[in-house]
């Protein structure tokens, strides 16, 4: 097969010509000429061959390798797939006589044995290497070469050289950054560990540069759009810089399992000055509030620009959003997961302990464990060559710093299938993830001497629901059944028995008598500043009339389940006939909770009940989410490529207090980079209007994302899908 290419003259650097260029100071490059060491050479029989230029064939190769969306002028290819290079010599190549090699190098000290220097022969001397090379065709002085990086090669930025070997020595081209190219993981190729069989899945989990991260609580799921922006200018270099700054050996960078484990450590700043500083303090004046970010590019580019200084601040969904970008950018399929009622079990005993005092009120000082309303982590898709076959597929990784793993704050990869089956002895960190989903909520009552007794247990509260964005849709997909079998089913019991054999403490609550009465709390969706009613349902499942006296504690809690303050205590009593259900209403007013409200706060109600007839006790809890006010995005004009259109963001302050020091962000991958405005204050009832003119460069679907943030109100977000004609 011959491959012709018309080459415009002069052969310029935009074509990827190898010419004299300054090399990066941190890279060791080979000498341009190595003298022949040996006996006196014969006179050459043909004119020595010289290289005039190399064309990396960027546009066509990128199209073939699914990398056209990267805003990067250099070639980007995927492992185990051929790419084309055209070399122009000063005379036609004679592949019976000429000895020509292509050399590809990565890192400071290229070494063939470590896979950091690759040599491919295209002349008379054939040699075996990890990468395949072949001459596809010759046209005059131009030679078209096909190069295939092997399926497990190191990912990163390689430098390209052409070496001509004669009897007199080795003549090598000079370094030219224009002919550098990037190699990424290849989820399109069955030989790659990250292979994903369905194209619809690859389009969502590798190629989609916007996503939705779900928050709120399981009775009231809310969401926010997130710009992953893995193709934005500078993001690929920033992701590789994260590996460099974390001193990840090049040798590890061909192994997807190693890259995702390292990534889960390097996105947080604990231990290793990674990308993001976690903070749940509510005091963010030295950086950006976690709730104010709208996407990953702003964070990764700031980290790179500031010389790898960790960026302030993040909470779980920000960590998950940036880790998702890092994975998709390098070619690893990834998605963000939200686990509702996620246990952070400080003692690791698979129990979340809630301590009540003698009166049935929550004892804040003694309750150390917490149940997060939701917790965001990531899944990556890969073959686990280190584990039995059935544990391949989706793997949990989590970079929110909660507990250490092998001495560093990181988590995973751990097989979702292994967690579901209670197979917790396989690497990495399966026990910690299992506890987040399967802890029991144990209510204890302490007397005035500090002695405690268990009064009730809820085995169904934790790990209520796990969701992720659906493929090719903005709706969520319920993936709870991938992590756990139906509560109480035979398979659920088998998984728990397996977990106990793998070292999880056994559950034994046989000493707690069945009360025969169930209680639950219900509430509607409410906005910050609303009054509302809480309903207490009492279900008598016995043949006796029962009288219940109940204590209801209302606390303001962070989304992590940590109690900020108690704002309400209420006592109720009810008599319920046999086999009947009775309901009681509890009024909650804004004037009760608003003075205690903290950022992203929710209201947690804990009820402690005692049955007068037999002295048995029971408990239940319910989180009520306070929804933020609305933010609106409006578009004026029809978006066309090359024509201006207007985007307006509108907000009205619905509160009776002034909002101060407001940040407003607007961004859309492929459309505009992050725009940020700051406002001194918005008066009660006052409005804010921000307009931006946008000129689209590319047709197709885009998502506009806006976020308003200030200390008094967080998570005010909006998104709008538009289509550029």
JSON list of N, CA, C and O in Angstrom, two decimals, residues 34 43 90 100 133 197 251 349 352 386 409-410 467 474 531 541 597 623 662 723:
[
{"chain": "A", "resi": 34, "resn": "UNK", "atom": "N", "xyz": [26.85, 10.59, 16.92]},
{"chain": "A", "resi": 34, "resn": "UNK", "atom": "CA", "xyz": [27.73, 9.70, 17.67]},
{"chain": "A", "resi": 34, "resn": "UNK", "atom": "C", "xyz": [28.75, 9.11, 16.71]},
{"chain": "A", "resi": 34, "resn": "UNK", "atom": "O", "xyz": [28.37, 8.48, 15.72]},
{"chain": "A", "resi": 43, "resn": "UNK", "atom": "N", "xyz": [35.03, 3.56, 2.30]},
{"chain": "A", "resi": 43, "resn": "UNK", "atom": "CA", "xyz": [34.37, 4.73, 1.72]},
{"chain": "A", "resi": 43, "resn": "UNK", "atom": "C", "xyz": [32.91, 4.36, 1.45]},
{"chain": "A", "resi": 43, "resn": "UNK", "atom": "O", "xyz": [32.63, 3.26, 1.01]},
{"chain": "A", "resi": 90, "resn": "UNK", "atom": "N", "xyz": [16.60, 13.62, 2.05]},
{"chain": "A", "resi": 90, "resn": "UNK", "atom": "CA", "xyz": [17.17, 14.41, 0.94]},
{"chain": "A", "resi": 90, "resn": "UNK", "atom": "C", "xyz": [17.32, 13.58, -0.33]},
{"chain": "A", "resi": 90, "resn": "UNK", "atom": "O", "xyz": [17.69, 14.11, -1.38]},
{"chain": "A", "resi": 100, "resn": "UNK", "atom": "N", "xyz": [17.97, 3.12, 9.18]},
{"chain": "A", "resi": 100, "resn": "UNK", "atom": "CA", "xyz": [17.25, 4.26, 9.76]},
{"chain": "A", "resi": 100, "resn": "UNK", "atom": "C", "xyz": [16.41, 3.79, 10.93]},
{"chain": "A", "resi": 100, "resn": "UNK", "atom": "O", "xyz": [15.74, 2.75, 10.85]},
{"chain": "A", "resi": 133, "resn": "UNK", "atom": "N", "xyz": [6.69, -1.24, 14.12]},
{"chain": "A", "resi": 133, "resn": "UNK", "atom": "CA", "xyz": [6.87, -0.22, 13.09]},
{"chain": "A", "resi": 133, "resn": "UNK", "atom": "C", "xyz": [6.89, -0.87, 11.73]},
{"chain": "A", "resi": 133, "resn": "UNK", "atom": "O", "xyz": [7.37, -2.00, 11.59]},
{"chain": "A", "resi": 197, "resn": "UNK", "atom": "N", "xyz": [-16.32, -2.35, 26.30]},
{"chain": "A", "resi": 197, "resn": "UNK", "atom": "CA", "xyz": [-16.85, -2.93, 25.06]},
{"chain": "A", "resi": 197, "resn": "UNK", "atom": "C", "xyz": [-17.86, -2.05, 24.31]},
{"chain": "A", "resi": 197, "resn": "UNK", "atom": "O", "xyz": [-17.84, -2.00, 23.09]},
{"chain": "A", "resi": 251, "resn": "UNK", "atom": "N", "xyz": [7.87, 3.97, 35.29]},
{"chain": "A", "resi": 251, "resn": "UNK", "atom": "CA", "xyz": [7.64, 2.53, 35.18]},
{"chain": "A", "resi": 251, "resn": "UNK", "atom": "C", "xyz": [6.21, 2.15, 35.55]},
{"chain": "A", "resi": 251, "resn": "UNK", "atom": "O", "xyz": [5.65, 1.21, 35.01]},
{"chain": "A", "resi": 349, "resn": "UNK", "atom": "N", "xyz": [-15.86, -0.42, 63.15]},
{"chain": "A", "resi": 349, "resn": "UNK", "atom": "CA", "xyz": [-16.50, -1.63, 63.67]},
{"chain": "A", "resi": 349, "resn": "UNK", "atom": "C", "xyz": [-17.83, -1.93, 62.98]},
{"chain": "A", "resi": 349, "resn": "UNK", "atom": "O", "xyz": [-18.62, -2.75, 63.47]},
{"chain": "A", "resi": 352, "resn": "UNK", "atom": "N", "xyz": [-22.40, 2.66, 63.42]},
{"chain": "A", "resi": 352, "resn": "UNK", "atom": "CA", "xyz": [-22.41, 4.10, 63.56]},
{"chain": "A", "resi": 352, "resn": "UNK", "atom": "C", "xyz": [-23.18, 4.39, 64.85]},
{"chain": "A", "resi": 352, "resn": "UNK", "atom": "O", "xyz": [-24.38, 4.10, 64.94]},
{"chain": "A", "resi": 386, "resn": "UNK", "atom": "N", "xyz": [-4.76, -8.38, 38.60]},
{"chain": "A", "resi": 386, "resn": "UNK", "atom": "CA", "xyz": [-4.19, -8.87, 39.87]},
{"chain": "A", "resi": 386, "resn": "UNK", "atom": "C", "xyz": [-5.22, -9.66, 40.69]},
{"chain": "A", "resi": 386, "resn": "UNK", "atom": "O", "xyz": [-4.89, -10.17, 41.76]},
{"chain": "A", "resi": 409, "resn": "UNK", "atom": "N", "xyz": [-3.28, 9.11, 52.40]},
{"chain": "A", "resi": 409, "resn": "UNK", "atom": "CA", "xyz": [-4.72, 9.36, 52.28]},
{"chain": "A", "resi": 409, "resn": "UNK", "atom": "C", "xyz": [-5.17, 9.06, 50.85]},
{"chain": "A", "resi": 409, "resn": "UNK", "atom": "O", "xyz": [-4.99, 9.86, 49.95]},
{"chain": "A", "resi": 410, "resn": "UNK", "atom": "N", "xyz": [-5.72, 7.86, 50.68]},
{"chain": "A", "resi": 410, "resn": "UNK", "atom": "CA", "xyz": [-6.21, 7.43, 49.37]},
{"chain": "A", "resi": 410, "resn": "UNK", "atom": "C", "xyz": [-7.14, 6.25, 49.59]},
{"chain": "A", "resi": 410, "resn": "UNK", "atom": "O", "xyz": [-7.19, 5.69, 50.69]},
{"chain": "A", "resi": 467, "resn": "UNK", "atom": "N", "xyz": [-26.27, 6.37, 43.21]},
{"chain": "A", "resi": 467, "resn": "UNK", "atom": "CA", "xyz": [-26.68, 6.80, 41.87]},
{"chain": "A", "resi": 467, "resn": "UNK", "atom": "C", "xyz": [-25.50, 7.43, 41.13]},
{"chain": "A", "resi": 467, "resn": "UNK", "atom": "O", "xyz": [-24.52, 7.88, 41.72]},
{"chain": "A", "resi": 474, "resn": "UNK", "atom": "N", "xyz": [-29.55, 13.14, 31.24]},
{"chain": "A", "resi": 474, "resn": "UNK", "atom": "CA", "xyz": [-29.30, 13.89, 32.47]},
{"chain": "A", "resi": 474, "resn": "UNK", "atom": "C", "xyz": [-30.02, 13.30, 33.67]},
{"chain": "A", "resi": 474, "resn": "UNK", "atom": "O", "xyz": [-29.93, 13.81, 34.78]},
{"chain": "A", "resi": 531, "resn": "UNK", "atom": "N", "xyz": [-41.16, 27.91, 56.87]},
{"chain": "A", "resi": 531, "resn": "UNK", "atom": "CA", "xyz": [-41.73, 27.15, 58.00]},
{"chain": "A", "resi": 531, "resn": "UNK", "atom": "C", "xyz": [-42.25, 25.84, 57.42]},
{"chain": "A", "resi": 531, "resn": "UNK", "atom": "O", "xyz": [-42.64, 25.77, 56.25]},
{"chain": "A", "resi": 541, "resn": "UNK", "atom": "N", "xyz": [-47.89, -2.57, 65.75]},
{"chain": "A", "resi": 541, "resn": "UNK", "atom": "CA", "xyz": [-48.03, -3.89, 65.10]},
{"chain": "A", "resi": 541, "resn": "UNK", "atom": "C", "xyz": [-48.27, -4.99, 66.13]},
{"chain": "A", "resi": 541, "resn": "UNK", "atom": "O", "xyz": [-47.84, -6.12, 65.96]},
{"chain": "A", "resi": 597, "resn": "UNK", "atom": "N", "xyz": [-28.22, 28.30, 61.52]},
{"chain": "A", "resi": 597, "resn": "UNK", "atom": "CA", "xyz": [-27.86, 27.70, 60.23]},
{"chain": "A", "resi": 597, "resn": "UNK", "atom": "C", "xyz": [-26.38, 27.90, 59.91]},
{"chain": "A", "resi": 597, "resn": "UNK", "atom": "O", "xyz": [-25.83, 28.98, 60.11]},
{"chain": "A", "resi": 623, "resn": "UNK", "atom": "N", "xyz": [-33.29, 13.37, 57.96]},
{"chain": "A", "resi": 623, "resn": "UNK", "atom": "CA", "xyz": [-32.64, 14.61, 57.53]},
{"chain": "A", "resi": 623, "resn": "UNK", "atom": "C", "xyz": [-33.61, 15.37, 56.63]},
{"chain": "A", "resi": 623, "resn": "UNK", "atom": "O", "xyz": [-34.25, 14.80, 55.76]},
{"chain": "A", "resi": 662, "resn": "UNK", "atom": "N", "xyz": [-20.13, 38.18, 47.35]},
{"chain": "A", "resi": 662, "resn": "UNK", "atom": "CA", "xyz": [-20.70, 37.13, 46.49]},
{"chain": "A", "resi": 662, "resn": "UNK", "atom": "C", "xyz": [-19.75, 36.86, 45.32]},
{"chain": "A", "resi": 662, "resn": "UNK", "atom": "O", "xyz": [-19.19, 37.79, 44.73]},
{"chain": "A", "resi": 723, "resn": "UNK", "atom": "N", "xyz": [-27.85, 24.46, 21.88]},
{"chain": "A", "resi": 723, "resn": "UNK", "atom": "CA", "xyz": [-27.34, 23.81, 20.67]},
{"chain": "A", "resi": 723, "resn": "UNK", "atom": "C", "xyz": [-26.82, 24.88, 19.72]},
{"chain": "A", "resi": 723, "resn": "UNK", "atom": "O", "xyz": [-27.55, 25.79, 19.35]}
]
